[in-house]
mmCIF file of C-alpha atoms in Angstrom:
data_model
loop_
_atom_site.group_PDB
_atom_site.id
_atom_site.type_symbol
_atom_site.label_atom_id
_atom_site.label_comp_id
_atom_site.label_asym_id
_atom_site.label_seq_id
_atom_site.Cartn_x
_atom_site.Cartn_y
_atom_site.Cartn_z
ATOM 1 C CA UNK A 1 0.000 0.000 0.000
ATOM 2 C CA UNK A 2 3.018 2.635 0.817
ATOM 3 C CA UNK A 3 4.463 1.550 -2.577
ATOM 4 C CA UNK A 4 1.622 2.185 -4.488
ATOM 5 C CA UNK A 5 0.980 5.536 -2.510
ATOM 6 C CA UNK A 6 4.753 6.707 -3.196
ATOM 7 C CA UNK A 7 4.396 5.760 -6.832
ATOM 8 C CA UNK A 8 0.882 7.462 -7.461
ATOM 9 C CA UNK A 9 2.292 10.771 -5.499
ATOM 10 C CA UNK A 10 5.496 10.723 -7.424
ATOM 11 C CA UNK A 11 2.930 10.176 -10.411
ATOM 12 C CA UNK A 12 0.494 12.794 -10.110
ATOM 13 C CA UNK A 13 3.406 15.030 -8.275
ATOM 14 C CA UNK A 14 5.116 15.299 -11.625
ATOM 15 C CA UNK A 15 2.690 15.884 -13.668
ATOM 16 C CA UNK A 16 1.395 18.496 -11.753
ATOM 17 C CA UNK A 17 4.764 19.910 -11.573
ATOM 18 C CA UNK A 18 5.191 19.902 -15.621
ATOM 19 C CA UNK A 19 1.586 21.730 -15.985
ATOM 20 C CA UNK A 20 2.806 24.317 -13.033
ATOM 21 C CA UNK A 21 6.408 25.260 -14.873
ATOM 22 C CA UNK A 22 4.132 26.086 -17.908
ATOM 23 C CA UNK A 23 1.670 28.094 -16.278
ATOM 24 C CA UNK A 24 4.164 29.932 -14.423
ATOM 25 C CA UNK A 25 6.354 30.511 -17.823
ATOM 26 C CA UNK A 26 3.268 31.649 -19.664
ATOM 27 C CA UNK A 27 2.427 33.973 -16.644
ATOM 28 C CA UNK A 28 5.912 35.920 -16.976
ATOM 29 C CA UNK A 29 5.691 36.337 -20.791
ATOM 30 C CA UNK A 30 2.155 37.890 -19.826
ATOM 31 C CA UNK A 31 3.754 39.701 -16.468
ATOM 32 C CA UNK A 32 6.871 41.039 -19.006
ATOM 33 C CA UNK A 33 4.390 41.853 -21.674
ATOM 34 C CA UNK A 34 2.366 44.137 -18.922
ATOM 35 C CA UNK A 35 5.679 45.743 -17.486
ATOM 36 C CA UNK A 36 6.827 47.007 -20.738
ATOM 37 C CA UNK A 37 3.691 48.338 -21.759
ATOM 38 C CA UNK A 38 4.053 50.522 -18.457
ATOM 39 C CA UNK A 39 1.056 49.103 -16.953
ATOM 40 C CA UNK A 40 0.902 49.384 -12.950
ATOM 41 C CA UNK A 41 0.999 45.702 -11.439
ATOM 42 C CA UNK A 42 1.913 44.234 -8.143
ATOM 43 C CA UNK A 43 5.844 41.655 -8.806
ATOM 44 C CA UNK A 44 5.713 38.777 -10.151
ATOM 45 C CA UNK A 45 5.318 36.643 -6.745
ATOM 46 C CA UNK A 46 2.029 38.544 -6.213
ATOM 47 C CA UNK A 47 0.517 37.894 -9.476
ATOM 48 C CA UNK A 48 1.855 34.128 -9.631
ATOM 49 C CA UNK A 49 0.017 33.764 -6.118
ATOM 50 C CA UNK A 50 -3.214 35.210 -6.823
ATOM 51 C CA UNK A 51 -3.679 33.681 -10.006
ATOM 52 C CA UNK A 52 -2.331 30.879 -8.828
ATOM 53 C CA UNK A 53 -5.989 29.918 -7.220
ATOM 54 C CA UNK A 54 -7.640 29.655 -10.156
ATOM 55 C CA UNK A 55 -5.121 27.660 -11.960
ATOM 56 C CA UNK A 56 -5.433 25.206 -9.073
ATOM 57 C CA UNK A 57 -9.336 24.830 -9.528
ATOM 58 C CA UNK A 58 -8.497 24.174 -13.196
ATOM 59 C CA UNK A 59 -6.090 21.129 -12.548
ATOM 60 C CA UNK A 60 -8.035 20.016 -10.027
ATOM 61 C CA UNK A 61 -10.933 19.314 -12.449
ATOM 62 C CA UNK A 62 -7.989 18.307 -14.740
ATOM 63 C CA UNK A 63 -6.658 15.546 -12.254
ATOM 64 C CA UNK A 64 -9.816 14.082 -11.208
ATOM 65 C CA UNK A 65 -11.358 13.840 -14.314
ATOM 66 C CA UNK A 66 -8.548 12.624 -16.518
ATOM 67 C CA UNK A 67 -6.481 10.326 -13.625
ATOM 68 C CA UNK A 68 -8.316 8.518 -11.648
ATOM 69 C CA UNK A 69 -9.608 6.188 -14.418
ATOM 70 C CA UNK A 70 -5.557 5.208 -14.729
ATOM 71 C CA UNK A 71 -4.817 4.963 -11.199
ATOM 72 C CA UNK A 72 -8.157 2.079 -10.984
ATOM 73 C CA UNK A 73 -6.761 0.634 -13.952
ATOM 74 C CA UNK A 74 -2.923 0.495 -12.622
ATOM 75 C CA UNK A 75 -4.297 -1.466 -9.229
ATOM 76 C CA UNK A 76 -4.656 2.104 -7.014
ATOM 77 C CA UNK A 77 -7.422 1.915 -4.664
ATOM 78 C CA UNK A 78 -9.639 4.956 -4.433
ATOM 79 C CA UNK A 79 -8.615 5.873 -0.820
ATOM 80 C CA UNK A 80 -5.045 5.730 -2.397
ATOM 81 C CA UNK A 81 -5.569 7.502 -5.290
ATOM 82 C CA UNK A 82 -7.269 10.452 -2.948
ATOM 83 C CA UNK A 83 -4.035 10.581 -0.446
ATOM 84 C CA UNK A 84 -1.742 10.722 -3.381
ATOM 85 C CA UNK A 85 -4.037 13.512 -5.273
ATOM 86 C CA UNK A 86 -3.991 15.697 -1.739
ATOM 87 C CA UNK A 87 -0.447 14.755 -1.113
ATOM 88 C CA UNK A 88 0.702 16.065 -5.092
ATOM 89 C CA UNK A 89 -1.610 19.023 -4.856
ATOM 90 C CA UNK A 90 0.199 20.596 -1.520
ATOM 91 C CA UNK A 91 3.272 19.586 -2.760
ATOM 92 C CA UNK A 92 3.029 21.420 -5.774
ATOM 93 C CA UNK A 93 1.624 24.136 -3.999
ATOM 94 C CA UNK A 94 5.034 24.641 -2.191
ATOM 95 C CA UNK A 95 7.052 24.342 -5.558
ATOM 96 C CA UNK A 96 4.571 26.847 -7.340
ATOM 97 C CA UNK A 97 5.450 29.067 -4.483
ATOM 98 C CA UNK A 98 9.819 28.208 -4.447
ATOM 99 C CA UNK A 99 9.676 28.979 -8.136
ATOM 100 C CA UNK A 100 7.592 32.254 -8.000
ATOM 101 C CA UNK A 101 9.941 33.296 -5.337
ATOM 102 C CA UNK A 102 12.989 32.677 -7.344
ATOM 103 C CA UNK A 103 11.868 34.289 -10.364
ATOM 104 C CA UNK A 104 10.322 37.065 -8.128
ATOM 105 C CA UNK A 105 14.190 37.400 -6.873
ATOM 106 C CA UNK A 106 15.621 37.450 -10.121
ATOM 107 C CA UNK A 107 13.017 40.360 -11.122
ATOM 108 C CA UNK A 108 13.579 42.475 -8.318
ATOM 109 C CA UNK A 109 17.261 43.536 -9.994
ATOM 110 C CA UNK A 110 15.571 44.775 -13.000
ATOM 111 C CA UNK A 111 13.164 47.605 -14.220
ATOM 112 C CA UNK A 112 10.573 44.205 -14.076
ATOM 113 C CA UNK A 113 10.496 44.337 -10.531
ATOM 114 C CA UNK A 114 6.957 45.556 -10.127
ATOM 115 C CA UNK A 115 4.809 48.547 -8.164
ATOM 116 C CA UNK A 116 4.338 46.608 -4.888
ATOM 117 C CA UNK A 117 4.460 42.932 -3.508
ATOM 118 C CA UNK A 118 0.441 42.031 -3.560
ATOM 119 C CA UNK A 119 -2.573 43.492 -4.430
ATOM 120 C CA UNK A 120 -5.308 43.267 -1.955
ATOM 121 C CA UNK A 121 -2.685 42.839 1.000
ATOM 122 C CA UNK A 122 -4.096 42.232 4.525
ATOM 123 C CA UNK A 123 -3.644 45.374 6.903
ATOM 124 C CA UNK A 124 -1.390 44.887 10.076
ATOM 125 C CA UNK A 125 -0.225 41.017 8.275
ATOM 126 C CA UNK A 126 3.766 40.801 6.935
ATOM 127 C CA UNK A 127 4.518 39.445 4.021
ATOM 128 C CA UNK A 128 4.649 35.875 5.359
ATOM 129 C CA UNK A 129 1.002 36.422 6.542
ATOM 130 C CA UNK A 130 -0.320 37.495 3.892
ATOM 131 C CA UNK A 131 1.770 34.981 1.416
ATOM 132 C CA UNK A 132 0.764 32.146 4.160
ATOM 133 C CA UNK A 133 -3.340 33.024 3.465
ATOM 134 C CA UNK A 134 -3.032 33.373 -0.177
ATOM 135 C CA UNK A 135 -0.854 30.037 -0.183
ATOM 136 C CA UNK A 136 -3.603 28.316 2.072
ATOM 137 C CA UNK A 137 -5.762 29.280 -0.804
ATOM 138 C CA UNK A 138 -4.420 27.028 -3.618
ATOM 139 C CA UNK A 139 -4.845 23.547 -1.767
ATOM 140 C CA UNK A 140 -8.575 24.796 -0.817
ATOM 141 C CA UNK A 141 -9.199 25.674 -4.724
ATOM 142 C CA UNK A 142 -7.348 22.681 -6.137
ATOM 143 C CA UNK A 143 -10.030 20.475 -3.853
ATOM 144 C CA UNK A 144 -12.950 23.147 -4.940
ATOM 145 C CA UNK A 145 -12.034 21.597 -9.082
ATOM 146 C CA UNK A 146 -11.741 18.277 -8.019
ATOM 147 C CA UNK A 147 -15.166 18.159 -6.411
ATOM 148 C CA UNK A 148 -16.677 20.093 -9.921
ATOM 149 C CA UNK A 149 -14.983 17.358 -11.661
ATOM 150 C CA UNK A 150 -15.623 14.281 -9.637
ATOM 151 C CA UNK A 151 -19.344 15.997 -9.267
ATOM 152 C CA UNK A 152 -19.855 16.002 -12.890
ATOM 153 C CA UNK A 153 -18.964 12.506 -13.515
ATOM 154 C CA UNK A 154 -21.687 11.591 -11.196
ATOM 155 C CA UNK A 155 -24.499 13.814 -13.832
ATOM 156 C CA UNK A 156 -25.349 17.288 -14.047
ATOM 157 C CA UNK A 157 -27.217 17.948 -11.064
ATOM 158 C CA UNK A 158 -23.989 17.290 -8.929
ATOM 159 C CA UNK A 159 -21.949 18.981 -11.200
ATOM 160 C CA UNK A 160 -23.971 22.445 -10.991
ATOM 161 C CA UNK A 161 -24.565 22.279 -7.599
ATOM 162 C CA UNK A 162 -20.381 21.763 -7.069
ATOM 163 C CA UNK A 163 -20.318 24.960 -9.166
ATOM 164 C CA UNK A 164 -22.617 26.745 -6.905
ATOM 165 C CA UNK A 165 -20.022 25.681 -4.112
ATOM 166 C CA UNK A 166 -17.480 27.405 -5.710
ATOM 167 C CA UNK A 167 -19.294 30.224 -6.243
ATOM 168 C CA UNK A 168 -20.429 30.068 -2.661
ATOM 169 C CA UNK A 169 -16.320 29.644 -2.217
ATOM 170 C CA UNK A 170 -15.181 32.475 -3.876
ATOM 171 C CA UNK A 171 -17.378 35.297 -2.299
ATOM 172 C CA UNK A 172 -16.637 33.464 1.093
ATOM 173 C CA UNK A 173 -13.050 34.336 0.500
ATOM 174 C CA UNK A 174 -13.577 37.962 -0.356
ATOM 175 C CA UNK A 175 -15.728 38.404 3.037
ATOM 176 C CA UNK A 176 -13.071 36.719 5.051
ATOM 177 C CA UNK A 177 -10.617 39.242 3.317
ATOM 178 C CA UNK A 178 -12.714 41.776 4.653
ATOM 179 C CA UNK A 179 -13.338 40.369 8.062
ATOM 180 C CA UNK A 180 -9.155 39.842 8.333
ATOM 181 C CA UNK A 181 -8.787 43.693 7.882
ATOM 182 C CA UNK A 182 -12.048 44.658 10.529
ATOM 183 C CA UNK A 183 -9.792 41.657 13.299
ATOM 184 C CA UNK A 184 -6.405 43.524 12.048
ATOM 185 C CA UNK A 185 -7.944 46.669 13.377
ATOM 186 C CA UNK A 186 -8.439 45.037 16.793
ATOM 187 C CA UNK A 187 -4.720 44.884 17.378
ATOM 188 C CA UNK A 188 -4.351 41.418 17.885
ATOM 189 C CA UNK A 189 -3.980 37.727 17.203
ATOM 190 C CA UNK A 190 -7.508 37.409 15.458
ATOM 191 C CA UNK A 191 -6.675 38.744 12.641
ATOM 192 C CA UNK A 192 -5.179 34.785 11.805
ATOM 193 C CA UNK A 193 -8.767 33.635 11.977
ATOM 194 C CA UNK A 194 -8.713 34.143 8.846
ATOM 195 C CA UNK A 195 -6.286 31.446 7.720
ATOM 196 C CA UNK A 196 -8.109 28.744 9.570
ATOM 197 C CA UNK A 197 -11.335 29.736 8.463
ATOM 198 C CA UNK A 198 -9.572 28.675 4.836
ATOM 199 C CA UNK A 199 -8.198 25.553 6.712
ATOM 200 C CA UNK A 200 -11.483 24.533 7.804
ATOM 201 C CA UNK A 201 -13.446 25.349 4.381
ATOM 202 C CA UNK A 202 -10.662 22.883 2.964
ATOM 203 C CA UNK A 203 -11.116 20.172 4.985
ATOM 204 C CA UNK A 204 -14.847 20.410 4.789
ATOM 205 C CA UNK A 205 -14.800 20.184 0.532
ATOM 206 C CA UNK A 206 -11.875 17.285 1.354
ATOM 207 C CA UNK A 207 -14.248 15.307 3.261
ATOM 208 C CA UNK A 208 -17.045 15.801 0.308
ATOM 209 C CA UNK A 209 -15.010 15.070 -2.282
ATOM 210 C CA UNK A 210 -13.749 11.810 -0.383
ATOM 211 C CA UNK A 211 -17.219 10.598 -0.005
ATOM 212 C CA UNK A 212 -18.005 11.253 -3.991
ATOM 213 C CA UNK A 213 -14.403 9.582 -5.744
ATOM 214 C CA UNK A 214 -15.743 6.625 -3.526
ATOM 215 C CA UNK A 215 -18.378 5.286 -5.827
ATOM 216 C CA UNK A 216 -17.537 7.926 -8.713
ATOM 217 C CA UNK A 217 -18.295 5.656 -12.141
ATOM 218 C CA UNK A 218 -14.731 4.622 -14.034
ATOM 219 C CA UNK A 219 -14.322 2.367 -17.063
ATOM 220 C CA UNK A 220 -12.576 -0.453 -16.259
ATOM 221 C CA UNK A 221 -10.295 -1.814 -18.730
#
């Protein structure tokens, strides 16, 4: 069983990784494109991480829909498959973020270096707390697609109404954005309420999508 989960990580881990370099590499021909054309924007690290979100719920549908028919058919067992697709998505969460950071670096020592660090920053948070929430975001989106795409596989009812969740998703985010900066201006530790209301929204649409790759129809070959 740890065999097959190391193999399916290592799996789903890379691939994720090869779709991640691209979207990052397409991002900073758009990001250069932008800079020369004298339009205001935040560096590169704060665009990578913001967009970063929806790229996640894209891959997520990607990785559910298109993977989990091989992983059956190669002997993985659902409850495998799902620790491995968790395990590859917060990996390449952290690698998204190592490589933004580098290239962010690399930026900063030319006229590409950007207006400010992030838009929409969190009052009275540092950079690590705002990165950290923003960061916290991309596991919580990547599980958001997986549930559209695991819901639609089940017929469209399930599918729309895992649509409406990420709808639902999405505006919870911007209200706990604003709720952040009403705790920052308390002066104290509640501002990081906000990161483990994202914690707990993730773990909530983990535990759904659990229960739906569980009987989720595949063609066996």
């Amino acid at each position: 069983m740890k065999t097959k989960f190391k193999e399916t990580t290592q799996s789903l881990t890379y691939m994720l990784s090869m779709f991640t370099m691209m979207f990052l590499g397409i991002l900073l021909i758009i990001y250069i494109i932008l800079s020369f054309l004298d339009d205001p924007t935040s560096s590169f690290f704060g665009i990578s991480m913001r967009t970063a979100r929806i790229y996640f719920a894209v891959v997520g549908i990607t990785m559910v829909a298109g993977f989990l028919e091989w992983a059956v058919n190669s002997g993985v067992s659902r409850k495998t498959f799902f620790k491995s697709l968790l395990a590859s998505a917060v990996l390449t969460a952290i690698i998204l973020v190592i490589v933004a950071v580098i290239i962010n670096f690399v930026l900063s020592f030319t006229p590409l270096a950007g207006d400010y660090l992030m838009e929409e920053q969190i009052e009275s948070l540092s950079v690590i707390g705002n990165g950290l929430f923003v960061f916290l975001q991309s596991p919580l989106f990547f599980v958001t697609g997986a549930l559209i795409g695991a819901a639609f596989q089940k017929g469209f009812v399930p599918g729309m109404v895992s649509i409406l969740s990420g709808i639902v998703l999405i505006v919870a985010l911007v209200f706990t954005e604003s709720w952040m900066n009403y705790l920052a201006s308390l002066n104290g530790m509640q501002v990081y309420l906000g990161h483990l209301a994202v914690v707990v929204v993730t773990l909530i649409y983990t535990w759904i999508l659990s229960r739906i790759l569980k009987d989720m129809p595949v063609k066996v070959k």
